[in-house]
């Protein structure tokens, strides 16, 4: 739990700093999604699984909901003041 909290705090700090440098919110989300895509793809291929799964509609829905959630979280991080 401590590592998770530390990771979330570091992520929030990096997102906040990137936004202060003038990087648009959707570019920050896209960069994070690209890193996650690469790590996930390597892991899925290493395990010999299909990246598309067996329930493609559910996978697409999860992707859309996850993207919207990530945009909302990063928007909140960029606009709300962090504790100093």
Backbone as JSON Lines, residues from 0, in Angstrom:
{"i":0,"aa":"X","n":[0.82,-1.18,0.0],"ca":[0.0,0.0,0.0],"c":[0.87,1.25,0.0]}
{"i":1,"aa":"X","n":[1.98,1.18,0.7],"ca":[2.87,2.34,0.73],"c":[3.47,2.61,-0.64]}
{"i":2,"aa":"X","n":[3.87,1.55,-1.35],"ca":[4.42,1.73,-2.69],"c":[3.36,2.27,-3.65]}
{"i":3,"aa":"X","n":[2.14,1.82,-3.5],"ca":[1.05,2.33,-4.33],"c":[0.81,3.81,-4.07]}
{"i":4,"aa":"X","n":[0.79,4.2,-2.82],"ca":[0.59,5.6,-2.47],"c":[1.75,6.47,-2.97]}
{"i":5,"aa":"X","n":[2.96,5.95,-2.85],"ca":[4.12,6.68,-3.36],"c":[4.06,6.82,-4.88]}
{"i":6,"aa":"X","n":[3.68,5.75,-5.56],"ca":[3.54,5.8,-7.01],"c":[2.48,6.8,-7.45]}
{"i":7,"aa":"X","n":[1.35,6.82,-6.76],"ca":[0.29,7.77,-7.11],"c":[0.74,9.21,-6.86]}
{"i":8,"aa":"X","n":[1.46,9.44,-5.77],"ca":[1.95,10.79,-5.47],"c":[2.96,11.24,-6.53]}
{"i":9,"aa":"X","n":[3.85,10.33,-6.93],"ca":[4.82,10.67,-7.98],"c":[4.13,10.94,-9.31]}
{"i":10,"aa":"X","n":[3.12,10.13,-9.63],"ca":[2.37,10.34,-10.86],"c":[1.67,11.7,-10.84]}
{"i":11,"aa":"X","n":[1.06,12.03,-9.73],"ca":[0.36,13.32,-9.62],"c":[1.35,14.48,-9.77]}
{"i":12,"aa":"X","n":[2.51,14.34,-9.17],"ca":[3.52,15.39,-9.27],"c":[3.99,15.56,-10.71]}
{"i":13,"aa":"X","n":[4.26,14.45,-11.37],"ca":[4.72,14.51,-12.77],"c":[3.65,15.12,-13.69]}
{"i":14,"aa":"X","n":[2.4,14.74,-13.48],"ca":[1.32,15.3,-14.3],"c":[1.18,16.8,-14.04]}
{"i":15,"aa":"X","n":[1.25,17.19,-12.78],"ca":[1.14,18.6,-12.42],"c":[2.29,19.41,-13.04]}
{"i":16,"aa":"X","n":[3.51,18.9,-12.95],"ca":[4.66,19.59,-13.53],"c":[4.57,19.67,-15.06]}
{"i":17,"aa":"X","n":[4.12,18.6,-15.68],"ca":[3.96,18.61,-17.14],"c":[2.91,19.63,-17.57]}
{"i":18,"aa":"X","n":[1.82,19.72,-16.82],"ca":[0.77,20.68,-17.16],"c":[1.26,22.12,-16.96]}
{"i":19,"aa":"X","n":[2.1,22.33,-15.95],"ca":[2.63,23.67,-15.71],"c":[3.61,24.09,-16.8]}
{"i":20,"aa":"X","n":[4.21,23.11,-17.48],"ca":[5.11,23.41,-18.59],"c":[4.36,23.7,-19.88]}
{"i":21,"aa":"X","n":[3.05,23.61,-19.84],"ca":[2.23,23.95,-20.99],"c":[1.85,22.77,-21.86]}
{"i":22,"aa":"X","n":[2.12,21.57,-21.41],"ca":[1.74,20.38,-22.19],"c":[0.23,20.15,-22.02]}
{"i":23,"aa":"X","n":[-0.5,20.04,-23.13],"ca":[-1.95,19.84,-23.04],"c":[-2.32,18.53,-22.35]}
{"i":24,"aa":"X","n":[-3.46,18.54,-21.72],"ca":[-3.95,17.4,-20.95],"c":[-4.01,16.13,-21.78]}
{"i":25,"aa":"X","n":[-4.54,16.22,-22.99],"ca":[-4.69,15.02,-23.81],"c":[-3.35,14.45,-24.26]}
{"i":26,"aa":"X","n":[-2.33,15.29,-24.37],"ca":[-1.0,14.78,-24.69],"c":[-0.41,14.02,-23.51]}
{"i":27,"aa":"X","n":[-0.66,14.49,-22.31],"ca":[-0.2,13.78,-21.11],"c":[-0.89,12.42,-21.03]}
{"i":28,"aa":"X","n":[-2.19,12.4,-21.28],"ca":[-2.95,11.14,-21.24],"c":[-2.43,10.2,-22.33]}
{"i":29,"aa":"X","n":[-2.17,10.72,-23.52],"ca":[-1.69,9.88,-24.63],"c":[-0.32,9.29,-24.32]}
{"i":30,"aa":"X","n":[0.56,10.07,-23.7],"ca":[1.89,9.57,-23.35],"c":[1.77,8.44,-22.33]}
{"i":31,"aa":"X","n":[0.92,8.61,-21.36],"ca":[0.73,7.58,-20.33],"c":[0.12,6.33,-20.97]}
{"i":32,"aa":"X","n":[-0.83,6.53,-21.87],"ca":[-1.48,5.39,-22.52],"c":[-0.49,4.63,-23.41]}
{"i":33,"aa":"X","n":[0.4,5.33,-24.06],"ca":[1.39,4.68,-24.92],"c":[2.33,3.8,-24.09]}
{"i":34,"aa":"X","n":[2.78,4.31,-22.96],"ca":[3.65,3.52,-22.08],"c":[2.91,2.29,-21.58]}
{"i":35,"aa":"X","n":[1.67,2.46,-21.16],"ca":[0.87,1.33,-20.68],"c":[0.64,0.3,-21.79]}
{"i":36,"aa":"X","n":[0.39,0.8,-23.0],"ca":[0.18,-0.09,-24.14],"c":[1.41,-0.95,-24.41]}
{"i":37,"aa":"X","n":[2.58,-0.33,-24.41],"ca":[3.81,-1.07,-24.68],"c":[4.08,-2.13,-23.61]}
{"i":38,"aa":"X","n":[3.94,-1.74,-22.35],"ca":[4.18,-2.69,-21.26],"c":[3.16,-3.83,-21.3]}
{"i":39,"aa":"X","n":[1.9,-3.51,-21.52],"ca":[0.85,-4.54,-21.57],"c":[1.04,-5.47,-22.76]}
{"i":40,"aa":"X","n":[1.39,-4.91,-23.91],"ca":[1.57,-5.73,-25.11],"c":[2.71,-6.73,-24.93]}
{"i":41,"aa":"X","n":[3.82,-6.26,-24.37],"ca":[4.95,-7.16,-24.13],"c":[4.54,-8.28,-23.17]}
{"i":42,"aa":"X","n":[3.82,-7.94,-22.12],"ca":[3.41,-8.95,-21.14],"c":[2.42,-9.95,-21.74]}
{"i":43,"aa":"X","n":[1.47,-9.47,-22.53],"ca":[0.48,-10.35,-23.16],"c":[1.16,-11.3,-24.14]}
{"i":44,"aa":"X","n":[2.09,-10.78,-24.94],"ca":[2.82,-11.63,-25.89],"c":[3.71,-12.64,-25.17]}
{"i":45,"aa":"X","n":[4.32,-12.22,-24.07],"ca":[5.18,-13.11,-23.31],"c":[4.39,-14.29,-22.77]}
{"i":46,"aa":"X","n":[3.14,-14.05,-22.41],"ca":[2.29,-15.12,-21.88],"c":[1.6,-15.91,-22.99]}
{"i":47,"aa":"X","n":[1.77,-15.5,-24.26],"ca":[1.19,-16.24,-25.38],"c":[-0.3,-16.04,-25.54]}
{"i":48,"aa":"X","n":[-0.83,-14.91,-25.09],"ca":[-2.26,-14.64,-25.19],"c":[-2.55,-13.73,-26.38]}
{"i":49,"aa":"X","n":[-3.8,-13.69,-26.78],"ca":[-4.21,-12.78,-27.84],"c":[-4.45,-11.39,-27.24]}
{"i":50,"aa":"X","n":[-3.89,-10.33,-27.86],"ca":[-4.12,-8.99,-27.31],"c":[-5.58,-8.53,-27.41]}
{"i":51,"aa":"X","n":[-6.36,-9.18,-28.26],"ca":[-7.76,-8.78,-28.43],"c":[-8.7,-9.56,-27.54]}
{"i":52,"aa":"X","n":[-8.23,-10.58,-26.85],"ca":[-9.08,-11.32,-25.93],"c":[-10.17,-12.09,-26.63]}
{"i":53,"aa":"X","n":[-11.16,-12.52,-25.87],"ca":[-12.28,-13.27,-26.44],"c":[-13.57,-12.45,-26.46]}
{"i":54,"aa":"X","n":[-13.65,-11.42,-25.67],"ca":[-14.84,-10.56,-25.61],"c":[-14.45,-9.16,-26.06]}
{"i":55,"aa":"X","n":[-14.42,-8.95,-27.36],"ca":[-13.91,-7.68,-27.91],"c":[-14.78,-6.48,-27.55]}
{"i":56,"aa":"X","n":[-16.08,-6.67,-27.48],"ca":[-16.96,-5.55,-27.13],"c":[-16.7,-5.09,-25.69]}
{"i":57,"aa":"X","n":[-16.53,-6.04,-24.79],"ca":[-16.23,-5.68,-23.4],"c":[-14.86,-5.02,-23.3]}
{"i":58,"aa":"X","n":[-13.9,-5.51,-24.08],"ca":[-12.56,-4.92,-24.08],"c":[-12.61,-3.48,-24.59]}
{"i":59,"aa":"X","n":[-13.37,-3.24,-25.66],"ca":[-13.53,-1.9,-26.2],"c":[-14.22,-0.98,-25.18]}
{"i":60,"aa":"X","n":[-15.26,-1.49,-24.54],"ca":[-15.96,-0.7,-23.51],"c":[-15.05,-0.36,-22.34]}
{"i":61,"aa":"X","n":[-14.25,-1.33,-21.92],"ca":[-13.3,-1.08,-20.82],"c":[-12.28,-0.03,-21.23]}
{"i":62,"aa":"X","n":[-11.85,-0.08,-22.47],"ca":[-10.89,0.91,-22.96],"c":[-11.47,2.31,-22.98]}
{"i":63,"aa":"X","n":[-12.7,2.43,-23.43],"ca":[-13.35,3.75,-23.5],"c":[-13.57,4.31,-22.09]}
{"i":64,"aa":"X","n":[-14.1,3.47,-21.19],"ca":[-14.35,3.93,-19.82],"c":[-13.04,4.26,-19.12]}
{"i":65,"aa":"X","n":[-12.01,3.45,-19.33],"ca":[-10.71,3.7,-18.72],"c":[-10.08,5.0,-19.23]}
{"i":66,"aa":"X","n":[-10.22,5.27,-20.51],"ca":[-9.69,6.51,-21.08],"c":[-10.41,7.72,-20.51]}
{"i":67,"aa":"X","n":[-11.72,7.66,-20.43],"ca":[-12.48,8.77,-19.86],"c":[-12.12,8.99,-18.38]}
{"i":68,"aa":"X","n":[-11.95,7.9,-17.65],"ca":[-11.57,8.01,-16.24],"c":[-10.19,8.63,-16.09]}
{"i":69,"aa":"X","n":[-9.25,8.22,-16.95],"ca":[-7.9,8.77,-16.88],"c":[-7.9,10.26,-17.21]}
{"i":70,"aa":"X","n":[-8.69,10.65,-18.2],"ca":[-8.8,12.08,-18.54],"c":[-9.35,12.86,-17.35]}
{"i":71,"aa":"X","n":[-10.38,12.31,-16.7],"ca":[-10.98,13.0,-15.55],"c":[-9.99,13.12,-14.39]}
{"i":72,"aa":"X","n":[-9.25,12.04,-14.1],"ca":[-8.29,12.08,-13.0],"c":[-7.18,13.07,-13.3]}
{"i":73,"aa":"X","n":[-6.64,13.04,-14.51],"ca":[-5.56,13.96,-14.85],"c":[-6.05,15.4,-14.92]}
{"i":74,"aa":"X","n":[-7.29,15.61,-15.33],"ca":[-7.85,16.96,-15.32],"c":[-7.93,17.47,-13.89]}
{"i":75,"aa":"X","n":[-8.38,16.61,-12.98],"ca":[-8.46,17.01,-11.57],"c":[-7.08,17.33,-11.01]}
{"i":76,"aa":"X","n":[-6.09,16.51,-11.36],"ca":[-4.73,16.74,-10.86],"c":[-4.17,18.06,-11.39]}
{"i":77,"aa":"X","n":[-4.46,18.37,-12.66],"ca":[-3.9,19.59,-13.24],"c":[-4.59,20.86,-12.74]}
{"i":78,"aa":"X","n":[-5.85,20.76,-12.34],"ca":[-6.58,21.98,-11.95],"c":[-6.65,22.2,-10.44]}
{"i":79,"aa":"X","n":[-6.66,21.12,-9.67],"ca":[-6.74,21.27,-8.21],"c":[-5.35,21.51,-7.62]}
{"i":80,"aa":"X","n":[-5.25,22.32,-6.61],"ca":[-3.93,22.54,-5.99],"c":[-3.49,21.3,-5.2]}
{"i":81,"aa":"X","n":[-2.22,20.96,-5.33],"ca":[-1.67,19.86,-4.55],"c":[-1.16,20.39,-3.22]}
{"i":82,"aa":"X","n":[-1.13,19.53,-2.22],"ca":[-0.6,19.94,-0.91],"c":[0.89,20.25,-1.04]}
{"i":83,"aa":"X","n":[1.32,21.24,-0.36],"ca":[2.74,21.62,-0.43],"c":[3.46,21.18,0.83]}
